[in-house]
CSV table of C-alpha atoms in Angstrom, one decimal:
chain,number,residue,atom,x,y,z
I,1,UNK,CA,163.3,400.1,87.0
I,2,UNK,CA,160.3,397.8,86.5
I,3,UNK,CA,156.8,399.1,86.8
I,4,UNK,CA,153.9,396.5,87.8
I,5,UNK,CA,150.4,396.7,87.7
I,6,UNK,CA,148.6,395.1,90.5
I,7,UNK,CA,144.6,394.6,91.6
I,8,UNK,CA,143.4,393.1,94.7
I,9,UNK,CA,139.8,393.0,93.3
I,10,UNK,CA,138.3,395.0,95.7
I,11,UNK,CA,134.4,394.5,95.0
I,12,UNK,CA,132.3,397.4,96.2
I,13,UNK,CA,128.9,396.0,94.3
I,14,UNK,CA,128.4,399.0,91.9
I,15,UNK,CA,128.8,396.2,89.2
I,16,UNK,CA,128.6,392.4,89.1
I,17,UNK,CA,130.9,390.3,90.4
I,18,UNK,CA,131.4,388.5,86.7
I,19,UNK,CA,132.0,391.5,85.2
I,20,UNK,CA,134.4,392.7,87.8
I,21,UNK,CA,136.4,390.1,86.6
I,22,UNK,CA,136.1,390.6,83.3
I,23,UNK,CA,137.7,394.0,83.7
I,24,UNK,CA,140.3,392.5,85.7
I,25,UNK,CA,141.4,390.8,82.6
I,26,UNK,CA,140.5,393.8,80.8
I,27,UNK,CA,143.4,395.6,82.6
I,28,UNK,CA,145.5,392.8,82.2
I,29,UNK,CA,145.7,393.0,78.5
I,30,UNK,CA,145.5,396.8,78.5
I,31,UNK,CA,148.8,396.7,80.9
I,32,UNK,CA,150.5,394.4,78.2
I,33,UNK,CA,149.3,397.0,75.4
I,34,UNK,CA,150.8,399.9,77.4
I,35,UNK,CA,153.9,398.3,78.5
I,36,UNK,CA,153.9,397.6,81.6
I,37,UNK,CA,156.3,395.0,82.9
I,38,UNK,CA,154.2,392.8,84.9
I,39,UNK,CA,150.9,392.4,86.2
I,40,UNK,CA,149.8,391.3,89.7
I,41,UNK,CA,146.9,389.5,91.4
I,42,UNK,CA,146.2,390.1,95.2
I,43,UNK,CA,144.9,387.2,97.6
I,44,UNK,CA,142.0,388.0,100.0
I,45,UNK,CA,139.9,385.9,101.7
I,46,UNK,CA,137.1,388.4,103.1
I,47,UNK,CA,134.6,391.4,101.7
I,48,UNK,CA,135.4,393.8,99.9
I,49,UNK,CA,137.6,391.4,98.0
I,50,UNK,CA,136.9,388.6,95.9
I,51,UNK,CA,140.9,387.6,95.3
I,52,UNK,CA,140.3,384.9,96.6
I,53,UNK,CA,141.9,382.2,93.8
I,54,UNK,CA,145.1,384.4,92.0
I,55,UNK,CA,146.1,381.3,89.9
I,56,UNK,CA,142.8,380.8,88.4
I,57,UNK,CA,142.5,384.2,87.6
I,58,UNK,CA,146.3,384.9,86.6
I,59,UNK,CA,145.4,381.5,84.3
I,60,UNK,CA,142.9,383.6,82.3
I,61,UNK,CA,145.2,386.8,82.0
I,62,UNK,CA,148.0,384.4,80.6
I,63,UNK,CA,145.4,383.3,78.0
I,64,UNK,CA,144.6,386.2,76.6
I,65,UNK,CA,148.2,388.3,76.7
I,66,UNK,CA,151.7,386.9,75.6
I,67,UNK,CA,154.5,389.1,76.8
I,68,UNK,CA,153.9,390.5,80.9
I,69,UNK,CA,155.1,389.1,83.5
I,70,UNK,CA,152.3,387.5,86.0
I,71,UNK,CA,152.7,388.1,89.6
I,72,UNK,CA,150.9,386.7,92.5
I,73,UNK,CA,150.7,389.9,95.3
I,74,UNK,CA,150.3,387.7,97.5
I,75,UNK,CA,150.0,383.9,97.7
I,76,UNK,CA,149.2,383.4,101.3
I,77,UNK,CA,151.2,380.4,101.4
I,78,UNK,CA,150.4,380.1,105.7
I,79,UNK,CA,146.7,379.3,104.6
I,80,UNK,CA,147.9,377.3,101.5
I,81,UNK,CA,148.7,373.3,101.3
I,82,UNK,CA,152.1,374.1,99.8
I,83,UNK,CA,152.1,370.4,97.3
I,84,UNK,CA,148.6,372.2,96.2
I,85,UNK,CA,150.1,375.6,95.8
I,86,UNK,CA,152.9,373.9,93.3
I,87,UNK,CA,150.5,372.3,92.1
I,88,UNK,CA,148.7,375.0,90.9
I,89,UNK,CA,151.3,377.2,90.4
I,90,UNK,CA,153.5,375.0,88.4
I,91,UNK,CA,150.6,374.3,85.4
I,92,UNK,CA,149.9,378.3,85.5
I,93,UNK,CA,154.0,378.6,85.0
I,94,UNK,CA,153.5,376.2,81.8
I,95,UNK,CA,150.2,377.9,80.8
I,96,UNK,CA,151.5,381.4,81.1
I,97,UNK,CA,155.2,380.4,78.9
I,98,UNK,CA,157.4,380.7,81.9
I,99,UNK,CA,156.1,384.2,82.5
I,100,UNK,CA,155.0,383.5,86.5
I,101,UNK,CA,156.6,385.3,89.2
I,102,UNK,CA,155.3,385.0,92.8
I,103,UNK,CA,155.2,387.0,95.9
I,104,UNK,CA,154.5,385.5,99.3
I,105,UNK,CA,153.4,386.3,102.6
I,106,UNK,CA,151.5,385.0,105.2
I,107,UNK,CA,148.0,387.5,104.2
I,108,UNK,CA,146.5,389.5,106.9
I,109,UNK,CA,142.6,389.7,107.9
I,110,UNK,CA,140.4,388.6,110.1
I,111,UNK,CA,138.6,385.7,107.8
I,112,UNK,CA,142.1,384.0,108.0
I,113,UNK,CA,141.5,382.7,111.5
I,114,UNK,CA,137.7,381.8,110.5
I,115,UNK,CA,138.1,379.5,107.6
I,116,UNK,CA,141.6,378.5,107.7
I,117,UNK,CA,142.3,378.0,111.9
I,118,UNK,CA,145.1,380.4,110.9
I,119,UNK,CA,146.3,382.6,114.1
I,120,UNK,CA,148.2,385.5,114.8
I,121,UNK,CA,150.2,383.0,117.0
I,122,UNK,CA,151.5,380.3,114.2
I,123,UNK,CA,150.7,382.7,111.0
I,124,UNK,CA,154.4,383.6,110.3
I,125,UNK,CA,155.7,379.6,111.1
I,126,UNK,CA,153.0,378.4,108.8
I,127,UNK,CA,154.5,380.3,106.2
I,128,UNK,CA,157.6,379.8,107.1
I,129,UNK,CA,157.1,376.1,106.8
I,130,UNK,CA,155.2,376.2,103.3
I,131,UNK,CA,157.4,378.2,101.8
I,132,UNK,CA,160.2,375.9,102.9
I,133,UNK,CA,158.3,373.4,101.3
I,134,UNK,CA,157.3,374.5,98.3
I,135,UNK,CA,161.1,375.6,97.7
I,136,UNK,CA,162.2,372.1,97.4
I,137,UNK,CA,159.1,371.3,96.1
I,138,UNK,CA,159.6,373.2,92.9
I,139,UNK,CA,163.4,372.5,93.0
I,140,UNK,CA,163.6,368.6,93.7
I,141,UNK,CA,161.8,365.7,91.5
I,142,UNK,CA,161.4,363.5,95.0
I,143,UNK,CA,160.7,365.2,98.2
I,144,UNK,CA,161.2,363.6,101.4
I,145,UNK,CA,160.1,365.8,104.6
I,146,UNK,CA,158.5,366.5,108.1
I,147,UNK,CA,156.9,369.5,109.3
I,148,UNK,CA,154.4,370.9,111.7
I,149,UNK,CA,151.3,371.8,109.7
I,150,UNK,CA,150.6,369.1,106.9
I,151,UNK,CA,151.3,365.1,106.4
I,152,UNK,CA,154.4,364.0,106.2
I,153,UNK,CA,156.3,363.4,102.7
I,154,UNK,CA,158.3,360.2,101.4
I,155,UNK,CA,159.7,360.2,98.6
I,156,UNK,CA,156.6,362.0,97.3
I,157,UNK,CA,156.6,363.0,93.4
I,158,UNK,CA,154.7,366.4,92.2
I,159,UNK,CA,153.6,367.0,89.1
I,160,UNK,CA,153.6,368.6,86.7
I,161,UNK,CA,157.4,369.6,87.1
I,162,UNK,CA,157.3,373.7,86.8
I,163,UNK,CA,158.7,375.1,83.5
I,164,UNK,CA,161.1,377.6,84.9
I,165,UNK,CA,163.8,376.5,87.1
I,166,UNK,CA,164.0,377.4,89.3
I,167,UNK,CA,161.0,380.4,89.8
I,168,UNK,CA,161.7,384.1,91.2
I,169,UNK,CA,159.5,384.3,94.3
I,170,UNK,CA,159.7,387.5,96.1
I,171,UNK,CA,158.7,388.3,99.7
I,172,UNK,CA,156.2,390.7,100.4
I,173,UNK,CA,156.9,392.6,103.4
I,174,UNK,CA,155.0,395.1,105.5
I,175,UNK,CA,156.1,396.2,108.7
I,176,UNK,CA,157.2,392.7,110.6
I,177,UNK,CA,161.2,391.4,110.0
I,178,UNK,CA,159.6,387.9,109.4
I,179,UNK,CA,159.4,387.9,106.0
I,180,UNK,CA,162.4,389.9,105.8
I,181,UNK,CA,164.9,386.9,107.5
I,182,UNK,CA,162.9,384.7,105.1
I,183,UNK,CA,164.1,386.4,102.1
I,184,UNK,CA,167.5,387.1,103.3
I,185,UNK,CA,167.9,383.6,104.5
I,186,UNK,CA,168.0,382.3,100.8
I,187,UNK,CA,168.9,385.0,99.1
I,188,UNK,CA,165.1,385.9,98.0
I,189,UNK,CA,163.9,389.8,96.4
I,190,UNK,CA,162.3,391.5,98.8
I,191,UNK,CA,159.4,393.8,97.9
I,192,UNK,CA,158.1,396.5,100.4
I,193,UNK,CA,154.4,397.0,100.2
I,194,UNK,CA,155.0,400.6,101.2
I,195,UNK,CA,151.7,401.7,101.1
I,196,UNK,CA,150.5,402.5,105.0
I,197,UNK,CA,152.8,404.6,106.7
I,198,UNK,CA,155.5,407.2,105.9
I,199,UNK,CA,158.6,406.2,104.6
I,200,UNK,CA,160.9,405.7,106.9
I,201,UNK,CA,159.8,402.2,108.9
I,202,UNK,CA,159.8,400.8,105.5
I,203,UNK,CA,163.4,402.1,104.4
I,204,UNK,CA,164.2,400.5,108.1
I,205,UNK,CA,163.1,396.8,107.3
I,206,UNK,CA,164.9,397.1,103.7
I,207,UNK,CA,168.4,398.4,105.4
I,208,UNK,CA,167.5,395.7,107.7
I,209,UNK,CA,167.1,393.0,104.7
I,210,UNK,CA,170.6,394.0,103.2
I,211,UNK,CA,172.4,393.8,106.2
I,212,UNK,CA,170.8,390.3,106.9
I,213,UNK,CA,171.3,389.0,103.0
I,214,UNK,CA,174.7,389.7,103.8
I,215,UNK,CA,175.2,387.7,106.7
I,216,UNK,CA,174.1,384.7,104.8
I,217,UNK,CA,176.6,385.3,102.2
I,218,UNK,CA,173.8,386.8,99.1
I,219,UNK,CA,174.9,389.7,97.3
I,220,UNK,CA,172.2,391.7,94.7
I,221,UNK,CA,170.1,392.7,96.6
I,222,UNK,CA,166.6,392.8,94.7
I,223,UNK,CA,164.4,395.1,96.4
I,224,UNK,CA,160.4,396.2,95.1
I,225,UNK,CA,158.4,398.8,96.5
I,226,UNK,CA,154.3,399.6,96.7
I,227,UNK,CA,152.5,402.5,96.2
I,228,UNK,CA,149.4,403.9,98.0
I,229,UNK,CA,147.9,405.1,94.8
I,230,UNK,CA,148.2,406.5,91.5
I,231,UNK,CA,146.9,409.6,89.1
I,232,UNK,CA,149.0,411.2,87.2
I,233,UNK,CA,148.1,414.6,84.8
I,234,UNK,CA,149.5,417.3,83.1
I,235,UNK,CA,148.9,420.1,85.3
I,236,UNK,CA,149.2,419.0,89.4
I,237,UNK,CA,145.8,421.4,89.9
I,238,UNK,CA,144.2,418.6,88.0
I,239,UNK,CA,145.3,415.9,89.4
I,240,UNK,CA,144.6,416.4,92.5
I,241,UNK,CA,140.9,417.6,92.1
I,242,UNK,CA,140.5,414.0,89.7
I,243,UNK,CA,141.8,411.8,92.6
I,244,UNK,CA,140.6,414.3,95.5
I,245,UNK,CA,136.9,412.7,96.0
I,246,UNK,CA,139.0,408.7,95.5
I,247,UNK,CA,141.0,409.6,98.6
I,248,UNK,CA,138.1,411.2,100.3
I,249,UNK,CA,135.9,408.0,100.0
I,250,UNK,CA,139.0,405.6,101.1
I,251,UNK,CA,139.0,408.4,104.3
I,252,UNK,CA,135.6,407.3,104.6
I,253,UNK,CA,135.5,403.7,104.8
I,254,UNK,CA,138.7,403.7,107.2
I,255,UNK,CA,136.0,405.6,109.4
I,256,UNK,CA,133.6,403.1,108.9
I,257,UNK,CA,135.8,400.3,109.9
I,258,UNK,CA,136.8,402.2,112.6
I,259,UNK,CA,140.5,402.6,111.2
I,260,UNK,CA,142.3,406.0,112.1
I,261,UNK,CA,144.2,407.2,108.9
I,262,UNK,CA,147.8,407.5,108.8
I,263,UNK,CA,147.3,410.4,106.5
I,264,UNK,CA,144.4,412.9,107.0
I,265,UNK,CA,144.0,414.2,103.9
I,266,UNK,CA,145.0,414.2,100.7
I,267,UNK,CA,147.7,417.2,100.8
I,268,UNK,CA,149.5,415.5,104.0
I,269,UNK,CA,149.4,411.7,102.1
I,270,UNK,CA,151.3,413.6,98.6
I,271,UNK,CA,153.7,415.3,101.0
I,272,UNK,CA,154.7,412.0,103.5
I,273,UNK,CA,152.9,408.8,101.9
I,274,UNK,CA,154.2,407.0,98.5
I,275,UNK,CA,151.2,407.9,96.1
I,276,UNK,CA,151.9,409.2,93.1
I,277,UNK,CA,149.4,411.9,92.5
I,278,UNK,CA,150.7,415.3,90.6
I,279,UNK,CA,152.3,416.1,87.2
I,280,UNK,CA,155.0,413.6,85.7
I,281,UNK,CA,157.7,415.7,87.3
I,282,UNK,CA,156.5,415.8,90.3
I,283,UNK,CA,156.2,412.1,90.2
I,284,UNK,CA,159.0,411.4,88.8
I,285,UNK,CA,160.5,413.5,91.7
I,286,UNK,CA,159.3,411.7,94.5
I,287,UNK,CA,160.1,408.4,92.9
I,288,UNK,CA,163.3,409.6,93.0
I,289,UNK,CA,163.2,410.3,96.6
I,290,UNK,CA,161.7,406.9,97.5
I,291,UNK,CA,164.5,405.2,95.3
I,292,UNK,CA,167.7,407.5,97.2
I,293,UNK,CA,166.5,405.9,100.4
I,294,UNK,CA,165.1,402.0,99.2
I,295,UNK,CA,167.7,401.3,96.0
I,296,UNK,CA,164.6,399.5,94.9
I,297,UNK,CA,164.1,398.1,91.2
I,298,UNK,CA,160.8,397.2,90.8
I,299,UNK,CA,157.5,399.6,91.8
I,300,UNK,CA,154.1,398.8,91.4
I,301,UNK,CA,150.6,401.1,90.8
I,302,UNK,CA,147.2,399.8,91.0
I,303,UNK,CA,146.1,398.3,88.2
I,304,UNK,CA,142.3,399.9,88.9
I,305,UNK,CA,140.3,402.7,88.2
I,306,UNK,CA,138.8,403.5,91.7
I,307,UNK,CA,137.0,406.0,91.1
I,308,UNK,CA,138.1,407.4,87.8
I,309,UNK,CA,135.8,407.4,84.6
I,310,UNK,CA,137.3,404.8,81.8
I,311,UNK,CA,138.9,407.3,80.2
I,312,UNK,CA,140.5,409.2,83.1
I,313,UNK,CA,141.9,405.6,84.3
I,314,UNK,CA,143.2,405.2,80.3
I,315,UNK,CA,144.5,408.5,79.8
I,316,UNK,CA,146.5,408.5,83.4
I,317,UNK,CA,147.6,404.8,82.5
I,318,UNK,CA,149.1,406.0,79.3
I,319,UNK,CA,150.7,409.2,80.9
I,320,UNK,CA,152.6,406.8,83.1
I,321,UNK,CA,154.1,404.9,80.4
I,322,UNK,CA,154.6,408.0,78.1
I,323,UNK,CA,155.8,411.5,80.4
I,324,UNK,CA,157.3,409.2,83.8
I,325,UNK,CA,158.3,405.5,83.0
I,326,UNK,CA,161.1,406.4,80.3
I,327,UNK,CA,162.9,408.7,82.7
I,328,UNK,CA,162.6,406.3,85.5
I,329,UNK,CA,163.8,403.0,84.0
I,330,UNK,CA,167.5,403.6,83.9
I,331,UNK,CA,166.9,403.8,88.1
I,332,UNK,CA,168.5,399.9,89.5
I,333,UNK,CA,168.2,398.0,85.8
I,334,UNK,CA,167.8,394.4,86.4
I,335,UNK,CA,166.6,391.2,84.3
């Protein structure tokens, strides 16, 4: 198994917003130093976030690390331009050494509508369509094609052409089979953000993705998987009284914005939700669980402290790669 690292830059104005991204980066390299696989960059387009450009952020991270793997999580390629998205995307893939790995989806939010004249009603054929696109985009020197959303191409020429050929994009998936048939359809990963609800409508859409990769004749299924948070200690008493008063203030701004938890509390979200909070073995242990029913190869943490101190988010960070990763890697190897 593969272990990821992923920040939507959530922005809560306790410090600037330039030195939010500085510890972004910060992260970045610390993931690298730690030994973590890969490190992954949301894409928001409203408050609390300020996600709002991955490649020019995943540009800086490539400068200043050598060895992880970037990730976009996720390029909302149904607000995108798709020839701008490769665009983009294919200078980041030289910058970064061929280290570029992208997940897409069509976002969610209500700003969507707003700035881009994105709706709920073509959301999921605008992707569709871009991603289509920016397939044969990155895969074909002249691209001749007609769609719905954008001008027309002839013959059109993009460059520069990308470094890797072709590039690993994965589909991030939630709850809707959408992406799922998208990924299936060409033989895509598929990674499960897992992080809302219990387990089992998640385990659903993946049992659905193999059965649909199969029909259109792909075999390896590559599957990811979220998780709703992350704190790992020695002793579980710890653990949870550390990450007790993070959970408590995400309980609280669901109430603000009027959002009824899936999970009460924290007890009932370490019992039926995927975070990860407890002892390495009782980690370990429910990773275990969550990789009996989704076969899944890659897993991603937050990359963030939330609420912890520096040192708390450090100390957990190195736990993981020290008392949990080395037992879980030998679960689904890939390349």
């Amino acid at each position: 198994m593969k272990f990821l690292a992923i920040t939507l830059i959530v922005h809560d104005g306790a410090q600037s917003t330039t030195d939010r991204f500085r510890e972004v980066v910060d992260n970045a390299v610390l993931a690298e130093e730690l030994g973590f696989d890969g490190y992954g960059v949301g894409e928001r387009h409203e408050r609390p976030f300020i996600s709002s450009s991955p490649p020019v952020v995943l540009s800086h991270i490539a400068a200043k690390t050598s060895t992880i793997r970037l990730f976009t999580a996720v390029t909302t390629l149904s607000l995108l331009d798709p020839v701008r998205a490769f665009e983009d995307y294919a200078t980041l893939d030289h910058l970064s050494g061929g280290r570029l790995e992208l997940i897409i989806g069509k976002g969610n939010g209500a700003a969507q509508a707003q700035l881009f004249h994105v709706t709920p009603e073509d959301q999921w054929e605008r992707n569709r369509e871009g991603y289509e696109l920016f397939r044969r985009l990155w895969r074909e020197d002249k691209v001749t094609w007609k769609g719905s959303f954008r001008p027309s191409l002839d013959e059109a020429e993009t460059w520069p052409r990308p470094l890797q050929q072709p590039i690993r994009v994965w589909h991030g998936s939630a709850t809707s089979k959408e992406s799922v048939d998208l990924a299936a359809k060409y033989g895509d990963p598929l990674f499960s953000a897992n992080v809302t609800n219990p387990i089992e409508p998640y385990a659903e859409l993946i049992d659905y993705y193999r059965e649909r990769l199969a029909f259109h004749g792909h075999e390896n299924a590559l599957v990811g998987a979220g998780t709703a948070g992350y704190y790992g200690a020695k002793r579980s008493q710890d653990a949870v009284e550390t990450y007790r008063p993070i959970y408590e203030a995400r309980l609280a701004l669901f109430k603000k914005v009027g959002i009824v938890p899936v999970f009460p509390t924290l007890e009932d979200a370490i019992e039926r939700s995927s975070i990860l909070v407890g002892s390495p073995q009782q980690i370990i242990e429910k990773v275990h669980r969550y990789h009996e029913r989704f076969g899944h190869s890659y897993m991603h943490i937050t990359a963030d402290r939330e609420g912890l101190t520096p040192e708390e988010h450090i100390e957990t960070l190195e736990l993981f790669q020290s008392d949990i990763a080395p037992v879980l890697r030998p679960l689904g190897e890939v390349s």
